[in-house]
Amino acid sequence: MQMADSNGFSVIVPATIGPSSDIHCSAFSASNKTVVVVGGFEGIPFNLIINAICWLLLLILFALLRKRAWNYGRLALVPFSEQSWTSLFYSQKDEDDDKYISATSENEHANILHQERGFFSWIAAPFRIKDVHILSKCGQDALQYLIFQRYLLAYLSAVCVLCIVVVLPVNFQGNLAGPGDDFAKTTIINIEPTSSLLWIHTLLAPLFLVTIVFTLRHFGNSQKFEKEEHVTRTVMICHIPPESCVKELITQHFTEAFAGLEIQDVQFAFNVTQLMLLETQRLAAVEARKSSEKMLTVMNMRPQMHSFTCGYVCCCGVKTDAIEYYSTEERLLTDACEAEKASAFKDVLGIAFVTFQNAEMAHRVVHDYKISCRKGGMPNTSTLTGVLKSFEWDVKYAPCPDDIFWENLSVSPGSLTVKSLLVNSFLFIMLFFLTTPSIVISTLDMIFYKQAEVVNRNPFISEFLPTLLLWTFSALLPALVTWSDRFLPHWTRSEKHHSQMRKVFVFLLFMVLILPSLGLTSVQAFLQWALKPEGQEYRWWCLYLPDGGAFFVNYVITAAFIGCALEIIRFPELIMYSLRICFTRSVAEHSHVKRLLTWEFQFGVQYAWMLTVFSVVIVYSLSCPLIVPAGLFYLFMKHCVDRYNIYFAYAPSKISEKIHSTAINYVVFVVILLQMSLLFFSMVRVGERNDL
């Protein structure tokens, strides 16, 4: 409920909006308290001003950091050991440009780098970078992701026009909002539940669904997923008896079981987990030794070091000669690698990669095993079926070699299932008890709202802080999911990205949209509300929050300004780099740490994050039209930031087309959710009117 006090401030009193004063809705303002909304419109103008100021300050900070990086020159011409931390984070960091950029586009790439030397010249970079540059440097998946964003921008632009030109004037025709409640006049709450004007909303909802289906259909038909020849011709076979992993046996089996097949190559997977770890340590020792020798040449003094972890930041302890120490470590690790290599080639994992002459032969084998699994029959057999146990094989197309985590192939599927169960149970518990920042808001309620006069004159606490907290929590959740996935040894990067995408989207949808719309703080509260005791009424009056969706408008604004600005600065990666530097033993190890900073773009997490905000905008587009321009601005900012980061900040990443397909399915689901929410909300309002 919104009222005006004697000083001209708009106040909200959401205390008893339902039939029972003992049960309150969990809006992002304190229950039984009075919260000031400065300037009307539920604090949206104030929140917009604060976000714009913070956005401008963050962009200036980024420009300063980036300008310092460019003072060190083009990074491709500077060795890693001579780069500053700002060069690593805020300038182009491709030491292997020849690897990713074709000769035809290398000159254009150099021109783009040259044009980015100005203080604010980077702002135009997303518009100067063409799709052909993205494709040649970053790969097909990056281009696919950015084109998908453009389709969403086009769709949301059409939705924005309809909502502002049609829905907003219709909402103004109602008369349920009070004289001082300006924002409520723009929402569906202003219209009588039985008014014929609601047919406008009812007809537009299915129109949005039909439009998005045709839009995504056009997107799917216009895009061609890249499939490399050696991948489509190669099949991956699991569950082969280790003692039967012999190239001649596999070749003979397929020759007998499938007439006319020609096998070009057979390779087996080995347990190389420890070998890859030792090789990484050996390369680090080699690079540290070379850096120490270079320091000796430059300074004409043998470098000294502490031979323990964090020795670089520690000023106490006995120092030792760095060149001798790293030379000894290199020699020991080389011997260890040779010994482990001999041991690894004896530890066969029962996994084979069989390459056929053409893709049709590979398809024939994979299809035969799929049909056998569905019908419970036996695949084609040979005289070696009993020895190879081919009826137990799991046959599928082999992933791209760059997509495979070779060190994780030694983890059995059963062990991976158990670990997945434990990790996902932990995530569910976190979701169950701490889903939304309403818990923090409640704590702030008890601390700050006791001083009512102070809070009533502090819009930063009453309006900006809740949306910033929700954005912070929704930013921490993907980080939590990504961190927990470190304990899950996925076999492929695509599988890892896909798993993160599903979990992050579901959790964020609950945290940001579903539970706040129900006026609940967590899944625990949701279950307590759903599994109500007999005789207790549902809190239907809590749906969509008492403020009519203004909180979500503020949230989208915060995500567009502060969220996108923080994405381009990339503070978490900078913090991780600082921690790794602190754990080094000497300055000679810094070059190796910097070499490890080439992160891949997290397509799964970024898809989930973007689609969550898109979900909020679409679900509230008809009931709260003002959210659509904010959502359109967010998508535009997100597209520019991702385009810049993908080209300048991240290494190319190869993922499966399933991730793009899942994103399409999520978008369709979100628009269907709009139909359901509008229907449900209309039924609740009609029911309330009948009760009255």
XYZ file of C-alpha atoms in Angstrom:
692
model
C 0.000 0.000 0.000
C 1.395 3.406 -0.934
C 0.645 6.640 0.867
C 2.048 10.168 0.987
C 3.438 11.670 4.178
C 3.457 15.291 5.213
C 6.853 15.911 3.621
C 5.781 14.777 0.192
C 7.516 11.419 0.310
C 5.855 8.294 -1.035
C 5.742 5.491 1.500
C 4.908 1.803 1.249
C 3.272 -0.068 4.081
C 3.154 -3.742 3.047
C 2.251 -4.965 6.517
C -1.150 -6.623 6.355
C -2.027 -7.110 2.721
C -3.701 -10.437 3.292
C -6.586 -11.614 5.418
C -4.349 -12.618 8.293
C -2.065 -10.205 10.100
C 0.064 -13.112 11.350
C 1.241 -14.086 7.869
C 3.156 -11.542 5.863
C 4.550 -11.476 2.372
C 8.297 -11.416 2.000
C 8.649 -8.386 -0.193
C 12.058 -6.816 -0.349
C 11.031 -4.293 2.225
C 10.473 -4.863 5.869
C 7.163 -6.225 6.978
C 5.277 -4.088 9.515
C 7.651 -1.205 8.728
C 7.384 1.975 6.697
C 9.835 2.342 3.798
C 10.293 5.580 1.905
C 10.409 5.627 -1.878
C 11.942 8.946 -2.851
C 10.396 10.744 -5.776
C 7.611 8.226 -6.420
C 7.618 5.451 -8.984
C 8.757 3.013 -6.269
C 12.270 4.467 -6.251
C 13.018 3.564 -9.889
C 14.370 7.043 -10.849
C 16.608 7.147 -7.781
C 17.873 3.619 -8.439
C 18.545 4.545 -12.072
C 20.609 7.585 -11.051
C 22.674 5.620 -8.511
C 23.338 2.840 -11.017
C 24.319 5.308 -13.744
C 26.819 7.005 -11.424
C 28.334 3.673 -10.355
C 28.443 2.544 -13.984
C 30.301 5.689 -15.033
C 32.833 5.321 -12.199
C 33.468 1.670 -13.080
C 33.997 2.527 -16.743
C 36.501 5.236 -15.804
C 38.322 2.708 -13.605
C 38.406 0.230 -16.480
C 39.690 2.904 -18.868
C 42.494 3.811 -16.442
C 43.557 0.206 -16.003
C 43.391 -0.432 -19.703
C 45.331 2.723 -20.580
C 48.137 1.630 -18.284
C 48.157 -1.764 -19.970
C 48.520 -0.238 -23.427
C 51.500 1.788 -22.272
C 53.401 -1.471 -22.201
C 52.774 -1.929 -25.944
C 51.188 -4.771 -27.835
C 51.250 -7.837 -25.685
C 51.882 -10.140 -28.637
C 55.293 -8.542 -28.972
C 56.184 -8.632 -25.264
C 57.299 -11.788 -23.424
C 55.063 -12.934 -20.580
C 57.773 -12.288 -18.027
C 57.826 -8.592 -18.940
C 54.103 -7.884 -18.725
C 52.350 -6.054 -15.951
C 49.193 -7.375 -14.366
C 47.165 -4.684 -16.127
C 48.474 -5.863 -19.494
C 47.320 -9.361 -18.715
C 43.800 -8.350 -17.801
C 42.949 -5.268 -19.803
C 44.808 -5.559 -23.115
C 44.899 -8.088 -25.903
C 46.654 -11.184 -24.569
C 47.198 -13.553 -27.457
C 50.684 -14.960 -27.534
C 49.608 -17.396 -30.234
C 47.823 -15.135 -32.698
C 49.041 -17.275 -35.587
C 47.259 -20.209 -34.025
C 43.841 -18.604 -33.902
C 43.882 -15.956 -36.622
C 44.119 -16.749 -40.285
C 46.548 -14.903 -42.515
C 43.725 -13.083 -44.321
C 42.450 -11.471 -41.116
C 45.756 -10.905 -39.293
C 46.146 -7.400 -40.707
C 42.588 -6.495 -39.720
C 43.259 -7.817 -36.239
C 46.373 -5.638 -35.994
C 44.334 -2.611 -37.116
C 41.760 -3.249 -34.420
C 44.486 -3.426 -31.794
C 46.003 -0.184 -33.067
C 42.651 1.617 -32.885
C 42.153 0.638 -29.227
C 45.019 2.743 -27.834
C 42.877 5.752 -26.898
C 41.496 6.357 -23.409
C 37.886 5.731 -24.455
C 38.477 4.247 -27.911
C 37.622 0.770 -26.592
C 33.961 1.813 -26.301
C 33.594 1.535 -30.089
C 35.415 -1.813 -30.228
C 32.275 -3.994 -30.079
C 30.952 -2.157 -33.139
C 34.220 -2.278 -35.094
C 34.709 -6.001 -34.553
C 32.949 -7.872 -37.342
C 31.555 -11.380 -37.274
C 34.355 -12.590 -39.519
C 36.871 -11.429 -36.911
C 35.004 -13.295 -34.171
C 34.830 -16.420 -36.321
C 38.501 -16.448 -37.273
C 39.844 -15.722 -33.805
C 37.282 -17.147 -31.379
C 35.563 -19.934 -33.303
C 32.077 -20.877 -34.422
C 30.604 -21.276 -30.935
C 31.455 -17.714 -29.928
C 29.828 -16.369 -33.079
C 26.791 -18.596 -32.481
C 26.417 -17.206 -28.972
C 26.599 -13.580 -30.132
C 24.158 -14.137 -33.011
C 21.728 -15.708 -30.544
C 21.927 -12.539 -28.466
C 21.124 -10.446 -31.548
C 18.024 -12.520 -32.207
C 16.893 -11.962 -28.632
C 17.556 -8.236 -29.059
C 15.385 -8.132 -32.176
C 12.607 -10.074 -30.463
C 12.705 -7.946 -27.319
C 12.668 -4.782 -29.433
C 9.357 -5.869 -30.961
C 8.019 -6.759 -27.508
C 9.136 -3.365 -26.211
C 7.254 -1.519 -28.948
C 4.048 -3.451 -28.244
C 4.344 -2.991 -24.481
C 5.024 0.744 -24.609
C 2.658 1.607 -27.468
C -0.206 -0.768 -26.631
C -0.015 -2.224 -23.115
C 1.116 0.885 -21.226
C -1.747 3.127 -22.471
C -4.203 0.313 -21.723
C -2.951 0.068 -18.151
C -3.435 3.819 -17.754
C -7.129 3.362 -18.578
C -7.744 1.696 -15.205
C -8.607 3.499 -12.007
C -7.693 1.097 -9.180
C -4.394 2.785 -8.266
C -4.456 5.572 -5.744
C -3.855 9.213 -6.707
C -0.280 9.153 -5.373
C 0.650 5.746 -6.741
C 2.124 6.728 -10.106
C 3.932 3.477 -10.777
C 0.876 1.289 -10.098
C -0.973 3.184 -12.843
C 1.465 1.731 -15.382
C 0.847 -1.876 -14.305
C -1.937 -4.381 -14.744
C -2.905 -3.834 -11.106
C -4.585 -0.586 -12.193
C -7.175 -2.473 -14.285
C -10.331 -4.021 -12.898
C -10.130 -7.853 -12.847
C -13.339 -8.077 -14.879
C -12.464 -5.314 -17.346
C -12.551 -6.104 -21.058
C -9.225 -4.279 -21.393
C -7.510 -7.400 -20.064
C -8.224 -9.073 -23.392
C -5.362 -6.984 -24.805
C -2.944 -8.687 -22.438
C -4.544 -12.059 -23.074
C -4.133 -11.787 -26.836
C -0.590 -10.432 -26.722
C 0.697 -13.319 -24.578
C 0.171 -16.049 -27.228
C 1.377 -13.594 -29.887
C 4.679 -13.342 -28.003
C 4.903 -17.146 -27.961
C 4.248 -17.560 -31.675
C 6.738 -14.806 -32.468
C 9.555 -16.342 -30.416
C 8.947 -19.782 -31.940
C 9.303 -18.406 -35.478
C 12.268 -16.249 -34.451
C 14.185 -19.171 -32.960
C 13.209 -21.417 -35.841
C 14.773 -18.917 -38.219
C 17.836 -18.750 -35.978
C 18.235 -22.539 -35.969
C 17.840 -22.825 -39.732
C 20.265 -20.001 -40.466
C 23.056 -21.376 -38.301
C 25.248 -24.298 -39.298
C 26.949 -26.104 -36.465
C 30.556 -26.833 -37.195
C 31.535 -30.512 -37.231
C 35.109 -31.415 -37.958
C 35.751 -34.320 -40.298
C 37.979 -36.304 -37.967
C 35.357 -36.061 -35.241
C 32.439 -37.304 -37.330
C 34.510 -40.219 -38.607
C 35.671 -41.263 -35.146
C 33.685 -43.202 -32.559
C 34.440 -43.506 -28.863
C 34.050 -46.982 -27.351
C 33.918 -47.518 -23.575
C 33.872 -50.641 -21.362
C 36.408 -52.631 -23.357
C 38.243 -55.196 -21.162
C 41.688 -53.630 -20.497
C 43.474 -56.880 -21.378
C 41.721 -56.869 -24.778
C 42.758 -53.342 -25.743
C 44.800 -54.448 -28.757
C 44.581 -52.660 -32.091
C 44.522 -55.896 -34.122
C 41.639 -57.338 -32.078
C 39.483 -54.207 -32.479
C 40.179 -54.070 -36.206
C 39.349 -57.754 -36.692
C 36.102 -57.463 -34.741
C 34.733 -54.595 -36.845
C 35.890 -56.216 -40.079
C 33.943 -59.378 -39.240
C 30.898 -57.753 -37.606
C 30.362 -55.031 -40.214
C 31.085 -56.024 -43.799
C 32.792 -53.389 -45.900
C 34.095 -51.254 -43.015
C 37.571 -49.839 -43.346
C 39.384 -48.689 -40.214
C 42.062 -46.052 -40.565
C 43.251 -45.803 -36.979
C 42.691 -47.178 -33.465
C 43.939 -45.329 -30.381
C 43.497 -46.257 -26.719
C 43.153 -44.006 -23.667
C 45.544 -44.391 -20.750
C 45.552 -43.160 -17.178
C 47.538 -39.952 -17.648
C 46.178 -38.004 -14.652
C 49.405 -38.065 -12.658
C 51.517 -37.698 -15.795
C 49.770 -34.466 -16.829
C 50.182 -33.071 -13.324
C 53.910 -33.847 -13.306
C 54.340 -32.431 -16.804
C 52.677 -29.179 -15.744
C 55.028 -28.920 -12.765
C 58.021 -29.707 -14.980
C 57.113 -26.984 -17.468
C 56.729 -24.529 -14.597
C 60.214 -25.452 -13.334
C 61.696 -25.068 -16.831
C 60.134 -21.640 -17.264
C 61.240 -20.526 -13.795
C 64.816 -21.660 -14.524
C 64.863 -19.737 -17.806
C 63.479 -16.635 -16.082
C 66.159 -16.898 -13.390
C 68.910 -17.227 -15.994
C 67.550 -14.176 -17.792
C 67.597 -12.220 -14.529
C 71.242 -13.222 -14.090
C 72.056 -11.906 -17.570
C 70.218 -8.612 -17.060
C 71.230 -7.814 -13.470
C 74.600 -9.616 -13.465
C 73.620 -11.094 -10.100
C 72.460 -14.603 -9.231
C 68.795 -14.403 -8.089
C 67.896 -15.671 -4.631
C 64.584 -17.205 -3.480
C 62.698 -18.813 -0.623
C 62.059 -22.465 -1.430
C 58.655 -22.676 0.239
C 55.097 -21.733 -0.710
C 54.388 -17.989 -0.433
C 58.144 -17.375 -0.430
C 57.633 -14.430 -2.785
C 55.661 -12.429 -0.198
C 57.599 -13.744 2.816
C 60.640 -11.755 3.969
C 61.937 -14.228 6.510
C 63.794 -17.524 6.201
C 66.953 -18.737 4.529
C 67.322 -17.966 0.835
C 68.795 -20.285 -1.778
C 70.149 -19.877 -5.298
C 67.174 -19.795 -7.696
C 68.987 -21.195 -10.750
C 70.370 -24.191 -8.863
C 67.044 -24.834 -7.131
C 64.953 -24.803 -10.310
C 67.557 -26.806 -12.250
C 67.456 -29.514 -9.588
C 63.651 -29.451 -9.541
C 63.534 -29.672 -13.336
C 65.835 -32.694 -13.345
C 63.824 -34.494 -10.662
C 60.502 -33.780 -12.390
C 61.879 -34.934 -15.749
C 62.871 -38.268 -14.227
C 59.482 -38.533 -12.528
C 57.697 -37.836 -15.827
C 59.639 -40.540 -17.638
C 58.873 -43.066 -14.926
C 55.205 -42.112 -14.831
C 54.988 -42.251 -18.630
C 56.193 -45.840 -18.624
C 53.675 -46.675 -15.911
C 50.789 -44.840 -17.632
C 51.147 -46.783 -20.885
C 50.600 -49.970 -18.894
C 47.393 -48.630 -17.306
C 44.828 -48.959 -20.112
C 41.397 -47.499 -19.331
C 39.308 -49.679 -21.643
C 38.462 -46.720 -23.892
C 39.224 -46.750 -27.618
C 38.918 -44.144 -30.382
C 38.270 -45.828 -33.733
C 38.516 -43.740 -36.908
C 36.763 -45.080 -40.001
C 37.311 -44.188 -43.641
C 34.227 -41.955 -43.849
C 31.379 -40.627 -41.733
C 28.849 -43.108 -43.169
C 30.790 -46.037 -41.711
C 30.949 -44.381 -38.306
C 27.220 -43.660 -38.432
C 26.526 -47.288 -39.303
C 28.340 -48.532 -36.198
C 26.806 -45.962 -33.820
C 23.322 -46.555 -35.215
C 23.636 -50.333 -34.799
C 24.514 -50.014 -31.109
C 21.736 -47.475 -30.469
C 19.129 -49.757 -32.028
C 20.436 -52.710 -30.014
C 20.176 -50.756 -26.761
C 16.601 -49.634 -27.457
C 15.351 -53.083 -28.405
C 17.438 -54.962 -25.855
C 19.063 -57.063 -28.554
C 22.605 -57.954 -29.476
C 24.709 -55.745 -31.773
C 26.560 -57.279 -34.693
C 28.879 -59.996 -33.470
C 32.162 -61.556 -34.534
C 34.384 -64.421 -33.458
C 35.915 -62.039 -30.885
C 32.643 -60.924 -29.303
C 33.215 -63.103 -26.231
C 36.768 -61.868 -25.755
C 36.005 -58.186 -26.329
C 32.548 -58.323 -24.686
C 31.268 -56.041 -27.422
C 27.680 -56.460 -26.183
C 28.658 -54.328 -23.130
C 30.232 -51.530 -25.141
C 29.047 -47.954 -24.987
C 29.537 -46.616 -28.524
C 29.051 -42.956 -29.450
C 30.583 -40.282 -31.621
C 33.922 -39.127 -30.256
C 34.127 -35.537 -28.990
C 36.611 -33.116 -30.453
C 40.090 -33.838 -28.998
C 40.289 -30.280 -27.647
C 36.963 -30.848 -25.900
C 38.170 -33.824 -23.855
C 39.621 -33.640 -20.354
C 42.127 -36.452 -20.857
C 43.116 -36.472 -17.210
C 39.507 -37.230 -16.193
C 38.995 -40.291 -18.384
C 40.362 -42.445 -15.576
C 37.315 -41.612 -13.429
C 34.684 -44.302 -13.834
C 31.088 -43.281 -14.657
C 29.929 -44.836 -11.363
C 32.354 -42.714 -9.351
C 31.278 -39.630 -11.294
C 27.630 -40.390 -10.486
C 28.364 -40.631 -6.751
C 30.330 -37.382 -6.773
C 27.598 -35.657 -8.752
C 25.021 -36.789 -6.207
C 27.056 -35.434 -3.294
C 27.905 -32.104 -4.931
C 24.384 -31.481 -6.219
C 22.966 -32.374 -2.793
C 25.203 -29.694 -1.285
C 23.980 -27.172 -3.842
C 20.367 -28.111 -3.164
C 20.855 -27.574 0.564
C 22.263 -24.120 -0.144
C 19.264 -23.427 -2.375
C 16.901 -24.831 0.248
C 17.962 -22.566 3.074
C 19.602 -19.523 1.452
C 17.855 -19.037 -1.850
C 17.186 -15.322 -1.850
C 18.696 -12.365 0.003
C 15.402 -11.837 1.804
C 17.104 -13.466 4.772
C 19.738 -10.735 4.728
C 17.060 -8.119 4.221
C 15.227 -9.469 7.276
C 18.434 -9.161 9.290
C 18.902 -5.596 8.095
C 15.273 -5.047 9.041
C 15.970 -5.889 12.652
C 19.161 -3.801 12.713
C 18.323 -0.685 10.705
C 14.573 -0.388 10.670
C 14.471 0.169 14.407
C 15.691 3.649 13.514
C 12.675 4.421 11.363
C 13.411 8.089 10.814
C 16.952 7.409 9.585
C 15.837 4.750 7.150
C 12.875 6.749 5.959
C 15.287 9.423 4.803
C 17.851 7.015 3.346
C 16.671 5.733 -0.053
C 19.998 3.984 -0.520
C 18.950 1.418 2.092
C 15.295 1.257 1.157
C 15.588 1.083 -2.644
C 19.106 0.528 -3.958
C 20.431 -1.931 -1.374
C 17.794 -4.694 -1.869
C 18.292 -4.878 -5.634
C 22.069 -4.744 -5.242
C 21.892 -7.596 -2.723
C 19.780 -9.727 -5.037
C 22.193 -9.088 -7.916
C 25.142 -9.932 -5.640
C 23.562 -13.186 -4.518
C 22.656 -14.098 -8.092
C 26.271 -13.366 -9.103
C 27.657 -15.531 -6.299
C 25.455 -18.493 -7.199
C 27.096 -19.139 -10.619
C 30.472 -18.827 -8.917
C 29.361 -21.400 -6.345
C 28.165 -23.779 -9.068
C 31.399 -23.331 -11.034
C 33.484 -23.924 -7.924
C 31.525 -27.046 -6.994
C 31.971 -28.406 -10.521
C 35.700 -28.590 -9.865
C 34.936 -31.663 -7.779
C 33.118 -33.293 -10.703
C 35.635 -34.785 -13.155
C 33.635 -34.301 -16.366
C 35.019 -36.075 -19.413
C 34.422 -33.178 -21.800
C 34.283 -29.391 -21.613
C 30.896 -29.414 -23.337
C 29.503 -31.699 -20.651
C 30.890 -29.392 -17.982
C 29.438 -26.254 -19.595
C 26.090 -27.979 -20.127
C 25.917 -29.141 -16.511
C 26.738 -25.676 -15.207
C 24.195 -24.104 -17.534
C 21.336 -26.311 -16.339
C 22.088 -25.897 -12.640
C 22.752 -22.160 -12.767
C 19.608 -21.428 -14.781
C 17.323 -23.484 -12.525
C 18.783 -22.070 -9.315
C 18.764 -18.482 -10.581
C 15.207 -18.840 -11.847
C 14.121 -19.841 -8.343
C 16.228 -17.167 -6.650
C 15.500 -14.200 -8.890
C 12.026 -14.818 -10.332
C 9.870 -17.602 -8.894
C 10.339 -17.249 -5.131
C 10.325 -13.424 -4.991
C 7.183 -13.448 -7.158
C 5.547 -15.728 -4.602
C 6.649 -13.463 -1.759
C 8.858 -16.204 -0.293
C 12.445 -16.161 0.955
C 13.691 -19.662 0.075
C 12.719 -23.118 -1.120
C 12.240 -23.994 2.530
C 9.594 -21.285 2.789
C 8.157 -22.455 -0.531
C 7.681 -26.016 0.765
C 6.210 -24.745 4.029
C 3.815 -22.654 1.992
C 2.939 -25.444 -0.444
C 2.581 -28.187 2.185
C 0.324 -26.091 4.368
C -1.437 -27.513 7.428
C -5.080 -28.375 7.005
C -7.317 -25.382 7.382
C -4.630 -22.787 6.588
C -5.246 -20.612 3.548
C -2.778 -20.078 0.748
C -1.244 -16.594 0.624
C -2.555 -15.773 -2.833
C -2.322 -12.076 -2.046
C 1.475 -12.339 -1.952
C 1.778 -13.083 -5.663
C 3.872 -10.629 -7.709
C 4.813 -8.612 -4.602
C 2.881 -5.667 -3.236
C 4.888 -3.172 -5.311
C 3.559 -4.554 -8.602
C 6.956 -5.535 -10.009
C 8.964 -2.370 -9.359
C 11.565 -4.404 -7.511
C 12.253 -6.415 -10.668
C 12.571 -3.229 -12.716
C 15.222 -2.040 -10.282
C 16.927 -5.433 -10.445
C 17.173 -5.362 -14.250
C 18.530 -1.814 -14.117
C 21.193 -2.906 -11.623
C 22.129 -5.889 -13.796
C 22.408 -3.635 -16.863
C 24.610 -0.951 -15.324
C 26.637 -2.344 -12.428
C 26.470 -5.986 -13.534
C 27.745 -5.418 -17.061
C 30.398 -2.949 -15.882
C 31.780 -5.500 -13.418
C 31.785 -8.165 -16.133
C 34.111 -6.139 -18.314
C 36.476 -5.382 -15.399
C 36.516 -9.048 -14.270
C 37.410 -8.572 -10.616
C 37.124 -12.312 -9.693
C 39.811 -13.250 -12.207
C 42.021 -10.423 -10.979
C 41.626 -11.668 -7.404
C 42.472 -15.217 -8.488
C 45.586 -13.948 -10.231
C 46.651 -12.066 -7.090
C 46.212 -15.163 -4.944
C 48.263 -17.283 -7.338
C 51.028 -14.697 -7.285
C 51.037 -14.739 -3.494
C 51.473 -18.530 -3.457
C 54.555 -18.443 -5.692
C 58.043 -19.033 -4.287
C 59.864 -16.385 -6.305
C 59.401 -13.790 -9.021
C 60.719 -16.307 -11.549
C 57.455 -18.259 -11.283
C 55.300 -15.282 -12.227
C 55.686 -15.876 -15.957
C 54.154 -19.346 -15.606
C 51.293 -17.995 -13.482
C 50.584 -15.366 -16.124
C 50.630 -18.038 -18.811
C 47.856 -19.873 -16.950
C 45.602 -16.806 -17.049
C 44.147 -17.646 -20.445
C 40.649 -18.518 -19.261
C 38.000 -19.859 -21.581
C 34.682 -18.091 -21.999
C 32.104 -19.845 -19.803
C 29.308 -20.262 -22.340
C 27.079 -22.316 -20.038
C 27.165 -19.858 -17.132
C 26.812 -16.812 -19.390
C 23.841 -18.345 -21.199
C 22.138 -19.074 -17.859
C 22.866 -15.613 -16.454
C 21.567 -13.812 -19.535
C 18.438 -15.976 -19.840
C 17.567 -15.428 -16.183
C 17.328 -11.663 -16.684
C 15.493 -12.302 -19.960
C 13.030 -14.478 -18.014
C 12.288 -11.709 -15.527
C 11.692 -9.226 -18.346
C 9.394 -11.503 -20.364
C 7.326 -12.779 -17.431
C 6.648 -9.219 -16.221
C 6.410 -7.629 -19.674
C 2.608 -7.478 -19.781
C 1.910 -6.853 -16.107
C 4.692 -4.257 -15.755
C 5.548 -2.808 -19.209
C 8.271 -0.471 -17.937
C 10.520 -3.455 -17.309
C 10.863 -4.140 -21.050
C 12.928 -1.030 -21.952
C 15.196 -1.822 -19.008
C 15.542 -5.408 -20.251
C 16.264 -4.251 -23.793
C 19.011 -1.979 -22.501
C 20.441 -4.860 -20.448
C 20.592 -7.171 -23.477
C 22.296 -4.449 -25.511
C 24.888 -3.851 -22.783
C 25.381 -7.592 -22.288
C 25.932 -8.111 -26.008
C 28.548 -5.338 -26.190
C 30.401 -6.566 -23.097
C 30.402 -10.204 -24.236
C 31.535 -9.223 -27.707
C 34.448 -7.280 -26.250
C 35.420 -9.939 -23.703
C 35.192 -12.837 -26.146
C 37.496 -11.104 -28.615
C 39.992 -9.458 -26.258
C 39.894 -11.265 -22.909
C 39.221 -14.994 -23.369
C 40.763 -17.881 -25.249
C 38.769 -19.769 -27.914
C 36.555 -22.513 -26.517
C 34.925 -25.450 -28.276
C 31.563 -26.627 -26.947
C 28.785 -28.947 -28.038
C 25.783 -27.779 -30.038
C 23.615 -29.137 -27.196
C 24.367 -25.990 -25.213
C 22.983 -23.764 -27.970
C 19.946 -26.041 -28.332
C 19.304 -25.934 -24.589
C 19.382 -22.130 -24.681
C 16.695 -22.176 -27.388
C 14.527 -24.505 -25.294
C 14.921 -22.293 -22.230
C 13.750 -19.221 -24.152
C 10.615 -21.026 -25.334
C 9.990 -22.237 -21.772
C 10.260 -18.671 -20.466
C 7.632 -17.367 -22.890
C 5.355 -20.282 -21.929
C 5.937 -19.253 -18.321
C 4.555 -15.845 -19.286
C 1.305 -17.483 -20.395
C 1.036 -19.439 -17.155
C 1.857 -16.490 -14.902
C -0.653 -14.201 -16.639
C -3.377 -16.841 -16.418
C -2.601 -17.601 -12.781
C -2.473 -13.940 -11.820
C -5.804 -13.235 -13.531
C -7.470 -16.172 -11.758
C -6.175 -14.980 -8.387
C -7.457 -11.441 -8.946
C -10.869 -12.646 -10.052
C -11.014 -14.908 -7.003
C -10.105 -12.032 -4.692
C -12.851 -9.876 -6.200
C -15.412 -12.639 -5.756
C -14.373 -12.980 -2.105
C -14.892 -9.289 -1.613
